[in-house]
XYZ file of N, CA and C in Angstrom:
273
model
N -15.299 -13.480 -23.474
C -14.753 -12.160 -23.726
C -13.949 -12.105 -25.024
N -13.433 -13.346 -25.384
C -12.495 -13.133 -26.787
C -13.172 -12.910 -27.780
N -14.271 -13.968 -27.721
C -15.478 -13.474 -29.210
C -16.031 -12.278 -29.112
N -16.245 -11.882 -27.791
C -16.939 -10.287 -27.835
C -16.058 -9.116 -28.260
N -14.787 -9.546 -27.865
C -14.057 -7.822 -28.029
C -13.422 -8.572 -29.568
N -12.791 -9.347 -30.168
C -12.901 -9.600 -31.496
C -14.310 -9.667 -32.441
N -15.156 -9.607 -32.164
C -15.870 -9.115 -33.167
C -17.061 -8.176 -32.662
N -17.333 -7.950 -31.628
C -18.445 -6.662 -31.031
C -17.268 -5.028 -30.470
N -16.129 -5.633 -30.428
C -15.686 -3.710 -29.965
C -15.865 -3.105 -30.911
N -16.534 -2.270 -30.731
C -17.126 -1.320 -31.941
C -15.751 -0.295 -32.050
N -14.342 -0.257 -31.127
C -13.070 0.913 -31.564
C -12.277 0.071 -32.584
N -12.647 -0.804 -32.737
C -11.634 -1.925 -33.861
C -12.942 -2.184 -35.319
N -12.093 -2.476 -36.103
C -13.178 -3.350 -37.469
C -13.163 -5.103 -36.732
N -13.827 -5.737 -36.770
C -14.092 -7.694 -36.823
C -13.096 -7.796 -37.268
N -12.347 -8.750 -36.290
C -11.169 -9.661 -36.861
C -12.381 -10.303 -38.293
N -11.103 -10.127 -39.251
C -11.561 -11.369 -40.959
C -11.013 -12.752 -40.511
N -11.522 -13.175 -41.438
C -10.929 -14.102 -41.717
C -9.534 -14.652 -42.085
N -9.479 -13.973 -42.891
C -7.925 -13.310 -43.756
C -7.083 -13.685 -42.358
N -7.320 -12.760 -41.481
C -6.451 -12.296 -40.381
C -6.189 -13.349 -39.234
N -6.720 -14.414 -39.335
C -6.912 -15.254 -38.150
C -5.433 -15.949 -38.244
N -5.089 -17.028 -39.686
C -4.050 -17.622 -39.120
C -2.586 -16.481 -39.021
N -2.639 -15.282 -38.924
C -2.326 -14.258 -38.562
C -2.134 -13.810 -36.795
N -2.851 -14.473 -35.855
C -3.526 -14.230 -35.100
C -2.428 -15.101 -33.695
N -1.897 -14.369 -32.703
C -1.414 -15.233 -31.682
C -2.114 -14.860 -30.339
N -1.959 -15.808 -29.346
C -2.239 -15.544 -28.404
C -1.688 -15.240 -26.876
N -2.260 -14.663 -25.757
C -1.238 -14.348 -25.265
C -2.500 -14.888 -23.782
N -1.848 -14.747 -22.777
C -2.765 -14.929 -21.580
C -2.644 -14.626 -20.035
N -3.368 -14.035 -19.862
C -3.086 -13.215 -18.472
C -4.111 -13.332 -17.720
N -3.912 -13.610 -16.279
C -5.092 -14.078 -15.129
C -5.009 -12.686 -14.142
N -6.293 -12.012 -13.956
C -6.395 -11.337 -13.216
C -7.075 -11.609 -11.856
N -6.567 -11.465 -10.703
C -6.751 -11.870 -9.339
C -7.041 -10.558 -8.321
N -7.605 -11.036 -7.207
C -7.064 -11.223 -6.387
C -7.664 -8.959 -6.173
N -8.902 -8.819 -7.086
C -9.310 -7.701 -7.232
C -9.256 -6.756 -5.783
N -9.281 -5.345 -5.979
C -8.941 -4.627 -4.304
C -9.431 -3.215 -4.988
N -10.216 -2.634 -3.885
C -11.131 -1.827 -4.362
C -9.725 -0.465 -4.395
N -9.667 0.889 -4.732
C -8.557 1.911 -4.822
C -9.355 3.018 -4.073
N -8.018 3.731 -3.262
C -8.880 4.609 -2.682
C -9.050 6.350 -3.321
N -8.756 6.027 -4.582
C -9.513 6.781 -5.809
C -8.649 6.573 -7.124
N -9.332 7.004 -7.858
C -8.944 7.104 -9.256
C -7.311 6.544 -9.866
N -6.362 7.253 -9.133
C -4.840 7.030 -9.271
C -4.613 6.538 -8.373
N -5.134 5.637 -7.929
C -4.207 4.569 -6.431
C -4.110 3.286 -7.575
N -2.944 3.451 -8.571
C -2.738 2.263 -8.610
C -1.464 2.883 -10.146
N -0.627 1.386 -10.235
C 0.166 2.335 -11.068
C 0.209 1.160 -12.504
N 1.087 1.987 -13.122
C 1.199 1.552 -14.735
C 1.767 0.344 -14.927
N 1.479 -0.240 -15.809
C 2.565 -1.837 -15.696
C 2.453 -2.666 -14.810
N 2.119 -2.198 -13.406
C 1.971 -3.139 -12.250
C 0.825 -3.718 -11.966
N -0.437 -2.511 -11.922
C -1.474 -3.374 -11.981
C -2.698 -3.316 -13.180
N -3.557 -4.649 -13.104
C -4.599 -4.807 -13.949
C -5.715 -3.284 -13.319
N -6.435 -2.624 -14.408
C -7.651 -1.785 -13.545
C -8.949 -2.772 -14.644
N -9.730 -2.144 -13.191
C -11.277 -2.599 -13.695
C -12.167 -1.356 -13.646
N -12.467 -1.106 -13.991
C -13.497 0.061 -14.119
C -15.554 -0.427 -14.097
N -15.990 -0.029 -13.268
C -17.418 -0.412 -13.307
C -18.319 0.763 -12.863
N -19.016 1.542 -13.657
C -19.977 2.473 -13.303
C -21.051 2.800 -14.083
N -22.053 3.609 -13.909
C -23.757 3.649 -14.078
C -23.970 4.816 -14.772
N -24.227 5.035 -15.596
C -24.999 6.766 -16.308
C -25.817 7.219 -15.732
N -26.264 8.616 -15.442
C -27.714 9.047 -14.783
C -28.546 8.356 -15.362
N -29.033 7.469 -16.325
C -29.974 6.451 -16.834
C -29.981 5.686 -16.366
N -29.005 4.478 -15.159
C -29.038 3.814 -14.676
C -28.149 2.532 -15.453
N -27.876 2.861 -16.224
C -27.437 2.017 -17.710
C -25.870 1.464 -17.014
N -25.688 0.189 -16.877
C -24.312 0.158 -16.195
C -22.808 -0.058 -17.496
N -21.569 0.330 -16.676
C -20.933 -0.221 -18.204
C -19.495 -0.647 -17.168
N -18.739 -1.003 -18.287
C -17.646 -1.950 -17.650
C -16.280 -2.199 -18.330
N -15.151 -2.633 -17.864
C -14.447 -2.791 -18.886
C -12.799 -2.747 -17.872
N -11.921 -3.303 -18.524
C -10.821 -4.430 -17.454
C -9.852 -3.899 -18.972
N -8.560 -3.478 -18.418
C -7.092 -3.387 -18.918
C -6.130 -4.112 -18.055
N -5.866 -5.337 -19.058
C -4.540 -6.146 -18.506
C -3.675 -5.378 -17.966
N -2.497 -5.800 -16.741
C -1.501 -4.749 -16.216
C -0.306 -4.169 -17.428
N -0.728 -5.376 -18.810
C 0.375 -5.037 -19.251
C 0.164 -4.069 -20.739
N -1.288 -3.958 -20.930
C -1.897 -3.199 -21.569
C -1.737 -1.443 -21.890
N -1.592 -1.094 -20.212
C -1.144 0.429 -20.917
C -0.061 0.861 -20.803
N 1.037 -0.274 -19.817
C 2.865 0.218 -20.208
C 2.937 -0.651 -21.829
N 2.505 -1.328 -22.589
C 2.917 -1.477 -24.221
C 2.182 -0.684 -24.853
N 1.111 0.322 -24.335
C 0.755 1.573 -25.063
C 1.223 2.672 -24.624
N 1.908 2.754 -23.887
C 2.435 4.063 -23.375
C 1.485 4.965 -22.549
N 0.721 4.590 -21.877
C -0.880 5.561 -21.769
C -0.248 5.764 -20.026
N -0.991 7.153 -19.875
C -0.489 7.257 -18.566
C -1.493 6.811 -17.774
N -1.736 7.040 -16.262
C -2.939 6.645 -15.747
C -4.229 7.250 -16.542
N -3.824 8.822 -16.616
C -5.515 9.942 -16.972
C -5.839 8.663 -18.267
N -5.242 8.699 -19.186
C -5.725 8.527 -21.027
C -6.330 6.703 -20.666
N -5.598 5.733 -19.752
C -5.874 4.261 -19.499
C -7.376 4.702 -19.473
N -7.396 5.493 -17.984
C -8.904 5.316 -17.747
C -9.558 6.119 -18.731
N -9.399 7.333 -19.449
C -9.826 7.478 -20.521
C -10.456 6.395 -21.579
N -9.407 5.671 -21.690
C -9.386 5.082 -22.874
C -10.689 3.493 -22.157
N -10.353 3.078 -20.834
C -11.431 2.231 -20.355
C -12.819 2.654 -20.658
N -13.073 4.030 -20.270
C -14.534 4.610 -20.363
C -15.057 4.031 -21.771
N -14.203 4.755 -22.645
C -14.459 4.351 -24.412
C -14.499 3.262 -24.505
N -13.812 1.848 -24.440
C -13.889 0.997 -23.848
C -15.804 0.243 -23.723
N -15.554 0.811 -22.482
C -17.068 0.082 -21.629
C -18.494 0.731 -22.884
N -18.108 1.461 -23.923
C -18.948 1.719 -24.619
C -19.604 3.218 -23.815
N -19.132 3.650 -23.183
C -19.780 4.824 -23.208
C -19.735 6.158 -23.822
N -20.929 6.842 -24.454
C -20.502 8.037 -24.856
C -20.246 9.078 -24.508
């Protein structure tokens, strides 16, 4: 996943070169997954979301925000999952 979202997320430019010894790391284990019994059953800062769903094409897409991802962006629940959809590459 690090090589993919550093150089395939198409919402960012490719990490350079330039930028690497630039570059720290950080690391977070997500567990222990539990299905929600919709959309907003779950809250900001506390937990990791995963998002997984299908286009009328059948085309599947995907895409995971660390818990700590949208309280250091400020994003409320609506814009997270917003911002997951964009994310998983969908248009």
């Amino acid at each position: 996943y690090v090589l993919r979202s550093s150089m395939q997320d198409k919402r960012f430019p490719p990490v350079s070169l330039d930028e690497v010894p630039s570059l720290t790391c950080k690391m977070s284990i997500l567990h222990e997954f539990e299905e929600c019994a919709h959309a907003y059953d779950w809250e900001v800062g506390v937990h990791g979301i995963l998002i997984s769903f299908a286009d009328a094409g059948g085309r599947q897409y995907t895409a995971t925000y660390l818990p700590e991802v949208a309280r250091e962006h400020k994003m409320s629940q609506a814009s997270a999952i917003r911002e997951l959809v964009a994310k998983s590459g969908y248009v």
